[in-house]
XYZ file of C-alpha atoms in Angstrom:
723
model
C 113.252 28.413 73.785
C 112.238 31.118 76.252
C 115.142 32.886 77.916
C 115.073 32.502 81.724
C 115.697 35.997 83.042
C 115.089 37.997 86.190
C 112.410 39.905 84.288
C 110.587 36.697 83.406
C 110.775 35.548 87.033
C 109.305 38.878 88.130
C 106.433 38.451 85.667
C 105.729 35.098 87.314
C 105.747 36.713 90.769
C 109.226 35.790 92.022
C 111.409 38.432 93.660
C 115.084 38.677 92.731
C 116.293 36.890 95.886
C 113.669 34.172 95.409
C 114.833 33.660 91.831
C 118.404 33.309 93.089
C 117.273 30.772 95.695
C 115.783 28.617 92.916
C 119.195 28.583 91.230
C 120.847 27.489 94.469
C 118.323 24.715 95.170
C 118.614 23.270 91.679
C 122.356 23.833 91.374
C 121.661 25.285 87.926
C 119.306 27.767 86.233
C 115.703 26.558 86.120
C 113.989 25.878 82.819
C 110.658 27.481 81.933
C 108.517 24.726 83.450
C 110.529 24.610 86.672
C 110.362 28.377 87.023
C 106.584 28.224 86.675
C 106.307 25.484 89.302
C 108.467 27.357 91.807
C 106.633 30.632 91.227
C 103.257 28.990 91.865
C 104.326 27.033 94.945
C 106.124 30.036 96.410
C 103.249 32.414 95.749
C 101.486 33.988 98.707
C 98.364 32.020 97.872
C 100.087 28.621 98.071
C 102.944 29.157 100.538
C 101.409 31.526 103.129
C 104.839 33.131 103.270
C 103.688 36.325 105.008
C 101.207 34.729 107.398
C 102.602 31.348 108.387
C 104.422 32.374 111.550
C 101.334 34.145 112.884
C 98.892 31.384 111.954
C 100.882 29.041 114.199
C 99.756 31.074 117.226
C 96.088 30.159 116.736
C 94.638 27.477 119.054
C 93.862 24.389 116.993
C 93.268 21.557 119.459
C 90.368 20.214 121.500
C 89.265 16.698 122.479
C 86.755 16.670 119.613
C 89.233 17.836 116.929
C 90.273 14.974 114.642
C 92.233 17.031 112.107
C 93.323 20.641 112.384
C 94.901 23.005 109.823
C 97.162 21.592 107.135
C 94.816 19.322 105.245
C 92.102 20.105 102.700
C 89.638 20.803 105.536
C 89.263 20.535 109.297
C 87.568 17.557 110.949
C 85.696 17.384 114.260
C 84.047 14.444 116.015
C 80.272 14.648 116.610
C 79.799 11.226 118.173
C 78.189 8.051 116.832
C 81.343 7.476 114.727
C 80.515 10.557 112.638
C 82.617 13.613 111.878
C 82.090 17.036 110.373
C 84.491 18.164 107.660
C 84.487 21.886 106.857
C 86.473 24.794 105.487
C 86.171 28.311 104.087
C 88.078 29.601 101.038
C 88.386 32.855 99.115
C 87.838 33.507 95.428
C 88.130 37.280 95.567
C 90.305 38.247 92.618
C 88.675 35.855 90.116
C 85.194 37.045 91.151
C 86.073 40.683 90.546
C 87.503 39.900 87.108
C 84.733 37.501 86.033
C 81.966 37.456 88.684
C 79.902 34.491 87.491
C 82.736 32.028 86.870
C 84.850 33.394 89.728
C 82.091 32.770 92.263
C 80.971 29.493 90.675
C 84.449 27.968 90.710
C 84.936 29.211 94.262
C 81.942 27.086 95.242
C 83.280 24.154 93.214
C 86.676 24.381 94.854
C 85.385 24.371 98.413
C 83.068 21.449 97.651
C 86.062 19.441 96.397
C 87.995 20.270 99.568
C 85.238 18.529 101.512
C 84.581 15.390 99.474
C 88.324 14.921 98.901
C 88.434 13.915 102.562
C 85.658 11.356 102.198
C 82.771 13.539 103.376
C 79.467 14.129 101.642
C 78.774 17.887 101.534
C 75.420 18.799 103.056
C 75.488 22.606 103.457
C 77.216 25.637 101.980
C 77.502 29.282 103.030
C 78.987 32.403 101.510
C 80.297 35.764 102.712
C 80.094 38.578 100.179
C 81.515 42.086 100.456
C 80.686 44.554 97.699
C 81.446 48.217 97.109
C 79.175 51.232 97.366
C 75.768 50.376 95.842
C 76.113 53.547 93.743
C 79.441 52.482 92.253
C 79.000 51.660 88.521
C 80.315 48.074 88.860
C 78.605 47.048 92.116
C 75.289 45.881 90.696
C 76.976 43.962 87.871
C 79.311 42.244 90.342
C 76.512 41.477 92.808
C 74.264 39.912 90.191
C 77.098 37.915 88.616
C 78.427 36.573 91.915
C 74.989 35.584 93.246
C 74.139 33.894 89.951
C 77.464 32.030 89.966
C 76.993 30.756 93.519
C 73.419 29.687 92.821
C 74.217 28.209 89.439
C 76.972 25.938 90.741
C 75.566 25.097 94.175
C 72.046 24.379 92.949
C 73.317 22.000 90.264
C 75.366 20.131 92.860
C 72.321 19.486 95.022
C 73.959 20.995 98.121
C 71.806 23.572 99.955
C 73.159 27.082 100.476
C 71.801 27.772 103.941
C 73.369 30.967 105.305
C 75.849 33.768 104.730
C 76.508 37.475 104.733
C 76.363 40.294 102.206
C 77.451 43.862 102.966
C 78.276 47.014 101.039
C 81.096 49.473 101.659
C 82.896 51.831 99.305
C 86.240 50.458 100.502
C 85.469 47.250 98.553
C 84.751 49.117 95.313
C 87.792 47.691 93.524
C 88.301 44.508 95.555
C 85.137 42.617 96.330
C 85.320 39.598 98.625
C 83.747 36.259 97.787
C 84.338 33.678 100.530
C 82.716 30.238 100.331
C 82.268 27.636 103.073
C 81.046 24.042 102.920
C 80.349 21.412 105.571
C 80.227 17.671 105.007
C 79.694 14.547 107.094
C 81.895 11.464 107.069
C 82.547 8.321 109.063
C 85.080 9.386 111.674
C 87.222 6.320 110.926
C 87.140 6.875 107.143
C 88.870 10.232 106.674
C 91.107 10.526 103.578
C 94.303 12.559 103.555
C 96.541 14.073 100.874
C 99.519 11.752 101.284
C 101.433 9.928 98.564
C 102.902 6.814 100.164
C 104.091 3.445 98.971
C 106.958 3.379 96.463
C 105.709 2.510 92.965
C 102.081 3.071 93.965
C 100.204 4.406 90.930
C 99.378 8.108 90.735
C 96.035 8.586 89.004
C 94.370 11.592 87.398
C 90.534 11.622 87.426
C 87.763 14.039 86.458
C 87.717 16.565 83.633
C 90.322 17.101 80.967
C 92.997 19.777 81.344
C 92.680 23.002 79.366
C 94.376 26.353 79.289
C 91.970 28.126 81.682
C 93.245 29.347 85.031
C 96.953 29.135 84.214
C 98.847 30.972 86.959
C 95.646 31.697 88.860
C 97.497 31.238 92.168
C 100.031 33.874 91.158
C 97.252 36.248 90.091
C 95.619 35.789 93.489
C 98.915 36.782 95.139
C 99.235 40.213 93.546
C 97.484 43.536 93.789
C 95.110 44.839 91.156
C 95.740 47.764 88.862
C 93.949 49.526 86.022
C 94.638 46.600 83.686
C 93.160 43.874 85.867
C 90.394 43.052 83.389
C 93.130 41.691 81.122
C 93.586 38.817 83.626
C 90.348 37.114 82.572
C 92.243 34.096 81.098
C 93.491 33.298 84.621
C 89.896 32.713 85.802
C 88.802 29.083 85.703
C 85.613 27.846 84.040
C 83.437 25.487 86.050
C 81.054 22.658 85.186
C 78.894 21.687 88.192
C 77.371 18.683 86.436
C 80.824 17.151 85.998
C 81.658 17.953 89.613
C 78.513 16.146 90.761
C 79.687 13.052 88.859
C 83.164 13.448 90.343
C 81.730 13.653 93.851
C 79.730 10.466 93.452
C 82.589 8.596 91.792
C 85.081 9.572 94.496
C 82.728 8.623 97.328
C 81.968 5.299 95.635
C 85.648 4.419 95.298
C 86.286 5.611 98.850
C 83.941 2.899 100.102
C 86.624 0.414 99.026
C 90.256 0.185 100.128
C 91.680 1.361 96.791
C 92.645 4.948 97.677
C 95.656 5.609 99.905
C 95.873 9.353 99.242
C 93.833 11.984 97.418
C 94.071 15.698 96.695
C 91.925 17.981 94.564
C 93.593 20.066 91.878
C 92.830 23.562 93.120
C 95.209 26.529 93.134
C 98.262 25.756 90.971
C 96.496 22.658 89.644
C 98.537 19.517 89.076
C 101.609 21.251 90.512
C 100.278 21.838 94.012
C 98.405 18.546 94.281
C 101.469 16.511 93.290
C 103.906 18.475 95.449
C 101.690 18.512 98.545
C 100.913 14.799 98.368
C 104.550 13.864 97.899
C 105.663 16.139 100.728
C 103.091 14.798 103.202
C 104.063 11.264 102.217
C 107.738 12.153 102.814
C 108.709 10.805 99.414
C 108.828 11.786 95.789
C 106.692 11.604 92.683
C 107.292 11.012 88.984
C 104.730 12.081 86.387
C 104.469 11.262 82.685
C 102.740 14.328 81.265
C 101.965 12.517 78.003
C 99.289 10.626 79.933
C 97.462 13.712 81.255
C 93.982 13.969 79.668
C 93.700 17.262 77.816
C 91.067 19.104 75.857
C 93.445 21.235 73.792
C 96.200 20.145 71.435
C 99.794 21.232 71.763
C 99.763 21.958 75.504
C 103.240 22.407 76.935
C 104.486 20.854 80.195
C 104.278 24.330 81.745
C 100.610 24.631 80.768
C 99.745 21.124 81.917
C 101.320 21.675 85.334
C 99.926 25.186 85.956
C 96.436 24.896 84.491
C 93.649 25.344 87.050
C 90.970 23.616 85.007
C 88.205 22.556 87.367
C 86.686 19.242 88.491
C 89.944 17.287 88.680
C 91.506 15.067 91.345
C 94.859 13.380 91.890
C 94.866 10.013 93.669
C 97.379 7.484 94.868
C 95.983 3.962 94.624
C 96.895 0.751 96.321
C 98.872 -1.245 93.710
C 96.661 -3.687 91.856
C 93.438 -1.674 92.251
C 93.778 0.324 89.031
C 91.235 -1.734 87.088
C 88.716 -1.530 89.918
C 89.116 2.240 90.106
C 88.896 2.653 86.344
C 85.568 0.804 86.279
C 84.127 3.280 88.789
C 85.200 6.336 86.810
C 84.157 4.799 83.497
C 80.717 4.212 85.016
C 80.449 7.930 85.893
C 81.829 8.893 82.444
C 84.893 10.669 83.796
C 88.484 10.639 82.609
C 90.790 8.182 84.359
C 94.511 7.967 83.654
C 97.538 6.545 85.429
C 100.003 9.410 85.013
C 102.834 8.446 87.324
C 104.027 6.690 90.447
C 105.295 7.385 93.950
C 109.064 7.340 94.503
C 111.425 7.598 97.469
C 113.703 10.186 95.841
C 112.283 13.266 97.520
C 112.016 14.883 94.086
C 109.330 15.709 91.554
C 110.364 14.456 88.141
C 108.286 15.380 85.091
C 108.587 13.572 81.773
C 107.225 14.579 78.399
C 107.719 12.712 75.116
C 110.220 10.450 76.830
C 112.387 13.318 78.096
C 112.821 14.693 81.611
C 111.466 18.251 81.443
C 111.683 19.088 85.156
C 113.521 17.696 88.175
C 112.993 19.540 91.457
C 113.314 18.851 95.204
C 109.938 18.327 96.854
C 110.662 19.648 100.328
C 111.564 23.280 99.475
C 108.711 23.423 96.974
C 106.217 22.342 99.617
C 107.663 24.293 102.527
C 107.785 27.434 100.434
C 109.075 30.618 101.988
C 108.425 32.295 105.307
C 108.856 36.010 105.867
C 108.807 38.044 109.048
C 107.267 41.116 107.497
C 107.703 44.409 109.346
C 104.486 45.593 110.927
C 103.151 48.554 112.836
C 100.011 49.183 114.825
C 97.214 50.944 112.948
C 96.342 54.434 114.207
C 93.824 54.754 117.025
C 90.500 56.125 115.759
C 89.303 59.507 116.898
C 86.773 59.778 119.710
C 83.147 59.588 118.646
C 81.820 63.157 118.277
C 78.511 64.158 119.887
C 75.572 62.719 117.953
C 72.524 64.805 117.069
C 69.176 63.908 118.634
C 66.808 61.908 116.453
C 63.467 60.237 117.146
C 64.021 56.519 117.979
C 61.434 55.168 115.535
C 62.741 57.400 112.770
C 66.242 56.028 113.328
C 64.943 52.445 113.463
C 63.074 52.815 110.178
C 66.131 54.268 108.447
C 68.410 51.525 109.745
C 66.115 48.585 109.065
C 65.548 49.779 105.481
C 69.229 50.540 104.758
C 71.616 48.408 102.665
C 73.379 47.585 105.932
C 70.409 45.839 107.568
C 67.700 45.236 104.982
C 66.503 41.740 104.088
C 68.820 39.659 101.899
C 65.881 37.591 100.666
C 66.580 38.640 97.057
C 69.907 36.823 97.340
C 68.936 33.637 99.124
C 65.807 33.113 97.057
C 68.202 32.388 94.186
C 69.819 29.567 96.170
C 68.272 26.200 96.837
C 68.430 26.019 100.621
C 66.061 23.078 101.139
C 67.451 20.411 98.784
C 68.191 17.139 100.647
C 65.201 17.970 102.905
C 67.350 18.288 106.037
C 67.382 22.083 106.447
C 65.742 22.940 109.769
C 66.549 26.676 109.778
C 67.543 28.341 106.527
C 68.844 31.814 105.652
C 67.784 34.921 107.543
C 68.442 33.955 111.158
C 71.390 33.962 113.539
C 72.594 30.579 112.283
C 71.337 27.952 109.885
C 70.532 24.507 111.256
C 70.796 21.359 109.138
C 69.890 17.882 110.349
C 72.414 15.066 109.989
C 70.516 12.829 107.612
C 68.823 9.872 109.249
C 69.404 11.152 112.795
C 67.981 13.719 115.184
C 71.360 15.450 115.465
C 71.778 18.760 113.700
C 74.607 21.109 112.832
C 74.365 24.871 113.294
C 76.500 27.027 111.007
C 77.200 30.745 110.868
C 79.633 33.176 109.224
C 80.577 36.461 110.857
C 82.833 39.508 110.710
C 82.344 43.239 111.325
C 84.988 44.942 109.155
C 84.350 48.435 110.553
C 85.307 47.141 114.015
C 88.398 45.446 112.571
C 89.563 48.581 110.812
C 89.160 50.716 113.932
C 90.845 48.138 116.204
C 91.964 44.887 114.555
C 92.490 43.022 117.842
C 89.025 43.875 119.149
C 87.564 43.229 115.716
C 89.202 39.796 115.447
C 87.959 38.825 118.908
C 84.473 40.166 118.178
C 84.173 38.191 114.930
C 84.894 34.939 116.793
C 82.596 35.897 119.684
C 79.697 36.856 117.421
C 79.945 33.578 115.542
C 79.928 31.746 118.889
C 76.850 33.770 119.958
C 74.993 33.021 116.752
C 75.465 29.283 117.217
C 74.442 29.627 120.855
C 71.314 31.564 119.859
C 69.843 28.516 118.121
C 70.782 26.221 120.992
C 73.921 24.655 119.513
C 77.131 23.852 121.364
C 79.910 25.638 119.441
C 82.608 23.207 118.290
C 85.187 24.883 116.068
C 85.826 27.508 113.421
C 87.298 27.894 109.991
C 88.493 31.289 108.830
C 89.115 33.280 105.676
C 91.500 36.121 106.473
C 91.072 38.863 103.858
C 93.594 41.693 104.028
C 95.418 44.182 101.813
C 99.085 44.255 100.840
C 101.220 42.532 103.524
C 104.308 44.379 102.324
C 102.838 47.504 103.911
C 103.595 47.591 107.657
C 100.187 49.007 108.573
C 98.378 46.213 106.712
C 100.646 43.586 108.244
C 99.933 45.168 111.610
C 96.214 44.760 111.020
C 96.779 41.078 110.319
C 98.970 40.497 113.374
C 96.545 42.211 115.740
C 93.501 40.481 114.244
C 95.175 37.090 114.775
C 95.947 38.155 118.336
C 92.286 38.973 119.001
C 91.046 35.800 117.325
C 93.449 33.657 119.345
C 92.351 35.190 122.617
C 88.670 34.671 121.806
C 89.127 31.096 120.564
C 90.939 30.127 123.755
C 88.435 31.806 126.055
C 85.460 30.246 124.270
C 87.070 26.802 123.707
C 86.413 27.318 120.011
C 89.514 26.089 118.104
C 90.524 26.889 114.535
C 90.644 23.710 112.430
C 91.011 25.048 108.884
C 91.230 28.272 106.955
C 92.628 30.447 104.225
C 94.550 33.710 103.905
C 93.817 36.151 101.094
C 96.369 38.975 100.890
C 96.906 41.640 98.229
C 93.284 42.786 98.198
C 94.562 46.121 97.008
C 94.018 48.231 93.916
C 96.400 51.072 93.140
C 97.403 51.633 96.767
C 93.853 51.321 98.112
C 93.476 48.393 100.537
C 90.268 46.783 101.730
C 89.320 47.002 105.427
C 90.757 44.052 107.367
C 88.129 41.323 107.075
C 88.935 38.187 109.108
C 85.853 36.198 108.183
C 84.879 33.508 110.692
C 82.806 30.417 109.907
C 81.657 28.385 112.875
C 79.939 25.046 113.419
C 78.001 23.847 116.441
C 76.073 20.727 117.388
C 72.524 20.143 118.585
C 72.033 16.678 120.031
C 68.380 16.914 118.974
C 67.256 19.467 116.394
C 63.813 19.601 118.007
C 65.309 21.188 121.122
C 66.679 24.277 119.414
C 65.110 27.664 118.839
C 65.213 30.638 116.464
C 64.611 34.387 116.466
C 60.970 34.419 115.316
C 58.412 35.495 117.916
C 55.750 32.770 117.858
C 52.582 31.905 119.764
C 54.520 30.686 122.823
C 56.409 33.977 123.161
C 55.032 36.140 125.969
C 57.856 37.917 127.828
C 60.943 39.591 126.294
C 64.096 39.487 128.429
C 67.499 41.107 127.940
C 70.383 38.803 128.876
C 73.571 40.695 129.683
C 74.315 44.335 130.281
C 76.272 47.136 128.708
C 77.158 50.788 128.789
C 75.395 51.787 125.580
C 78.461 51.836 123.307
C 77.853 53.824 120.109
C 81.400 53.935 118.695
C 81.562 52.270 115.237
C 77.822 51.568 115.494
C 75.484 51.620 112.525
C 73.503 54.289 114.394
C 76.595 56.534 114.341
C 77.135 55.717 110.655
C 73.519 56.660 109.945
C 73.822 60.033 111.709
C 77.371 60.972 110.662
C 77.522 59.395 107.212
C 80.726 57.593 108.157
C 82.170 55.151 110.677
C 83.508 56.832 113.782
C 84.827 56.137 117.256
C 86.342 53.063 118.866
C 84.557 49.692 118.554
C 82.837 48.108 121.552
C 85.011 46.182 124.013
C 84.817 42.388 124.024
C 84.705 40.884 127.517
C 85.292 37.191 126.847
C 84.462 36.041 130.392
C 81.180 37.905 130.038
C 80.620 36.263 126.620
C 81.267 32.772 127.936
C 79.135 33.175 131.054
C 76.149 34.652 129.235
C 76.244 32.264 126.305
C 76.565 29.177 128.472
C 73.475 30.297 130.410
C 71.472 30.904 127.218
C 72.226 27.394 125.946
C 71.186 25.876 129.272
C 67.916 27.811 129.187
C 67.223 26.702 125.612
C 68.008 23.076 126.409
C 65.680 23.220 129.425
C 62.834 24.378 127.177
C 62.457 27.793 128.828
C 63.302 29.843 125.706
C 60.712 30.283 122.962
C 62.813 32.626 120.781
C 66.368 33.929 120.947
C 68.430 36.512 119.075
C 71.857 37.949 119.791
C 72.277 41.733 119.774
C 74.773 42.940 117.219
C 74.559 45.403 114.289
C 72.140 48.211 115.079
C 71.728 47.376 118.755
C 68.767 46.338 120.882
C 65.903 48.046 119.044
C 67.016 46.663 115.675
C 67.312 43.166 117.182
C 63.767 43.359 118.551
C 62.479 44.612 115.207
C 64.149 41.620 113.501
C 62.418 39.238 115.911
C 59.081 40.937 115.194
C 59.625 40.733 111.436
C 60.627 37.057 111.572
C 57.564 36.072 113.605
C 55.146 38.735 112.335
C 54.203 39.580 115.928
C 54.346 42.805 117.867
C 56.096 43.780 121.104
C 55.303 46.394 123.747
C 58.633 47.643 125.098
C 59.271 49.348 128.402
C 62.858 50.638 128.295
C 64.779 53.897 128.341
C 64.470 55.617 124.995
C 67.967 57.109 124.902
C 70.084 56.231 121.842
C 72.746 54.424 123.890
C 70.168 51.997 125.279
C 68.375 51.459 121.992
C 71.209 51.458 119.448
C 74.412 50.733 121.385
C 76.306 47.685 120.080
C 77.630 46.339 123.383
C 78.748 42.736 122.983
C 77.768 39.505 124.707
C 74.040 40.238 124.926
C 70.938 38.286 123.900
C 67.230 38.832 123.670
C 65.127 35.856 124.670
C 61.410 35.325 124.904
C 59.769 33.004 127.368
C 56.346 32.119 128.718
C 54.899 33.651 131.859
C 55.003 30.194 133.455
C 58.742 29.807 132.811
C 59.713 33.375 133.719
C 60.612 32.633 137.332
C 62.794 29.658 136.368
C 64.698 31.842 133.891
C 65.220 34.533 136.520
C 66.338 31.980 139.105
C 68.876 30.339 136.793
C 70.201 33.740 135.722
C 70.685 34.715 139.354
C 72.586 31.498 140.099
C 74.808 32.082 137.043
C 75.354 35.724 138.075
C 74.132 36.927 134.677
C 72.279 40.255 134.464
C 68.741 39.781 133.156
C 65.746 42.073 133.018
C 62.313 42.051 131.510
C 61.923 44.744 128.869
C 58.513 44.049 127.366
C 55.680 41.778 126.383
C 54.922 40.062 123.100
C 51.568 40.673 121.433
C 49.616 42.766 118.994
C 50.597 43.987 115.548
C 52.910 46.872 116.384
C 56.354 47.477 117.789
C 55.560 49.980 120.532
C 58.080 51.888 122.624
C 56.916 53.008 126.076
C 53.251 53.103 125.061
C 53.911 56.136 122.859
C 55.915 55.454 119.713
C 54.575 52.642 117.563
C 55.059 51.208 114.107
C 53.074 48.388 112.552
C 54.854 45.093 111.920
C 53.545 45.037 108.350
C 55.186 48.402 107.748
C 58.457 47.145 109.243
C 58.319 44.089 106.974
C 57.771 46.268 103.905
C 60.626 48.622 104.777
C 62.937 45.734 105.574
C 62.305 44.011 102.262
C 62.178 46.985 99.923
C 65.792 48.005 99.237
C 67.203 44.858 97.649
C 64.245 44.199 95.379
C 64.231 47.798 94.130
C 68.020 47.834 93.699
C 68.009 44.625 91.671
C 65.074 45.849 89.584
C 67.139 48.787 88.270
C 69.571 46.450 86.491
C-alpha cells in the first residue's frame, strides 16, 4: 500500500495547507484514490482557484442569454425556438508535449462540450500561437498541431471555418492551442450536467477506459521544465470515428425523455463528471467501479477515476429507461454500462470488488479552493522611439509577406471548411459565416486577441480583443450576440502575471458592457511558463453574431459592384505596438492604441445599418498593419486594384487606431452613405476608387495585385516545404 505523505501530495499538485485541509474534511488521512480525486478537483485547471473571484466580475447576462458560465457551454437564443451553444477551451500543455494528439483531443473535447448540451456542432475554429519560426521545434509543433486539428475535425464532419495563427519567440516553450465549437439546438431542449432523482441510474457510455491521460488536469496546472517531454503519458489519445458515433448516439437518445443529466468526461475524467453532476444536482453519487468498461486489465480505482481516455460520457437516466438507452448505444456499437446511482447523501462513494474504496463530501470537492493571489500592475512600456523613414510600398510589401500577416491558406487548406454545405464565408476574412441549416439565418464567428497589446497594457489589450471581435462580426453584417473566452496566462503565483490577468479582465469587462456583448462561457489556462519564462498575456476572445438573412451580409473582397472606398472612423495615426514599428525596430515598442468604446459602438452600429440597407459592397475592419495593409487585403481577396488618394505619412498608412472600417460602395449609393454617416455623427471620407490591376498610392507608387497575391502567399508554403 502506498504511503500517504506530504511529498506524495506535492507530486499530485497539492500544497501542504491543501493536504491538511483534506485531512480535516475527511476527519482522517485520505487513501491513495481519495488523494488523487482531491488533487484533480482542486487543481487550477478544474477549480479555477486563482481566477474565480475575478471571473465573477465579467458581465454574463442579456435578454438573449439562456445559459451563462458554469455549464459545459454557453447558450444564446437566436429566435424561431433555436439556440446557439458554444465554448472555447485550451489544450496548450498536451499540444506542446505531443502536438498531434494534444491538438486532436482538444478538438474532441470541445465538440463533446457542445453535443453534451443537446446541440449539433456545425462549425469549429482554432487559435494557435507558436514560437519563433526559426526555433528548432516550431515547424514540428506547427505541422503536428495543424494535422491533429484537421485529422479529428475532418473525420467528425464538422467544418473548421476560421481561426488565428501567429508566431512570437515568447511562445517558444509554451505554444497555445485553443479550440472553439458552435452548435445549434432547440431552445427548449437544452441538457445540463445535473444528477437528480434519488436512485436514478448513473450510466457510462462511449469508449472504454484506459491508462492514457491520467492526471492530465494536474499536468495542465503546472509549469513546464526541462523534463516536460517525460509527461507524454498524461496526453490523451483520440479516436474521431468513435466520437462521431458517440455524437449521433447521444443526440438520438436526447430526442427521447430518457436523459435527466449528462456530462462529458473531460479533464479529470470520471472524477470531475461525477462530482460536478452530483454537486449541481445538490445530492450525492455512488459508483461501482467494477462496472466501468476498461481496455486494460488490472486498473486500480485511482486509475479508473483519473483516466482522461477520450470519447466518454456520464449520464443520469430516468428510472426504467435503461433498456431503451442501451438499445441506442448498442446500435451505434458503443459501450453502455450502469455504473452507479444518485443518492441524497451529499457524498461520492466509490466501491470496488464489494469494498468502499473512497468516501468523500461532494460540496468541497466541487467548490474547490479560491485564492486571492497578490498582484501588481505590469510596468508601463517605454515611449516609442523615432522611426526611420521608409518608402510606403516597401513597408507594405515587407509586412504583407511577413509571418505576421501572410496568408494562412497552407493551414486552412488542410481543414474541411465546406462539409455540411452551409459555409457561406470560410477562412481568410474578418469572420466566417455559416448558415443555420434549412433556414436563411446565419451565424458569424470570429476569434481575436493581440498579445503584444496585452503585454504592453493588459487592460487596453483585454478591451481591444473584445472590440476587435465585435468589429469582425460587424464587418460581415452580423449583430454581435455574445463571447466565449480562453484566458491564457503565465504563473499566477507571480504578482506581475496575476496583475496582467486582473487588468485584462478589467478591460474585457468594460468592453463587454459597452458593446452589450456578454461572456457566456470560457476557460482559464494558467501556468503557461517554462523555467521562469512566461508567455505574453493572451486573453483569446471568440465571438458569435447573427445575420437574419445570410444573403444580406458582405465580406472584404472587392468585387464588380465596388466603386468607391470610404474610411469610417478617424484616428491620430497611432504607431505604438504596431506591426510597422515591429518591422522597423525588430521588436515591439511603445504603448498600444487607446480603445474608445463609445467610438467603437457608434461606428460599428452605423456600419451594420449601412450593410443591412444594401449600401456596402465590401467591408473590412482596420487592425494589424493599419489602413494600407487593410486595403491590400481587400485587393488580394477580390483580385481588384484601388487608386488611393491619402496622405502618405506612416501614421496615416500604418497606424493601428481602433474602431475604424474600410467600406466600398457604388457611386449611386455614395450620397446615402454620407448622409447616414452625418446623421450618426461618424467621421467618413472617401479615400479612393476601385479599379484596375494595381494598388496605387497618390498616382505615383503602384504595385500589381498579382504581385501582392504572390508575396502574401509565399511565406507559409516555403516554410512548410523546408520540413
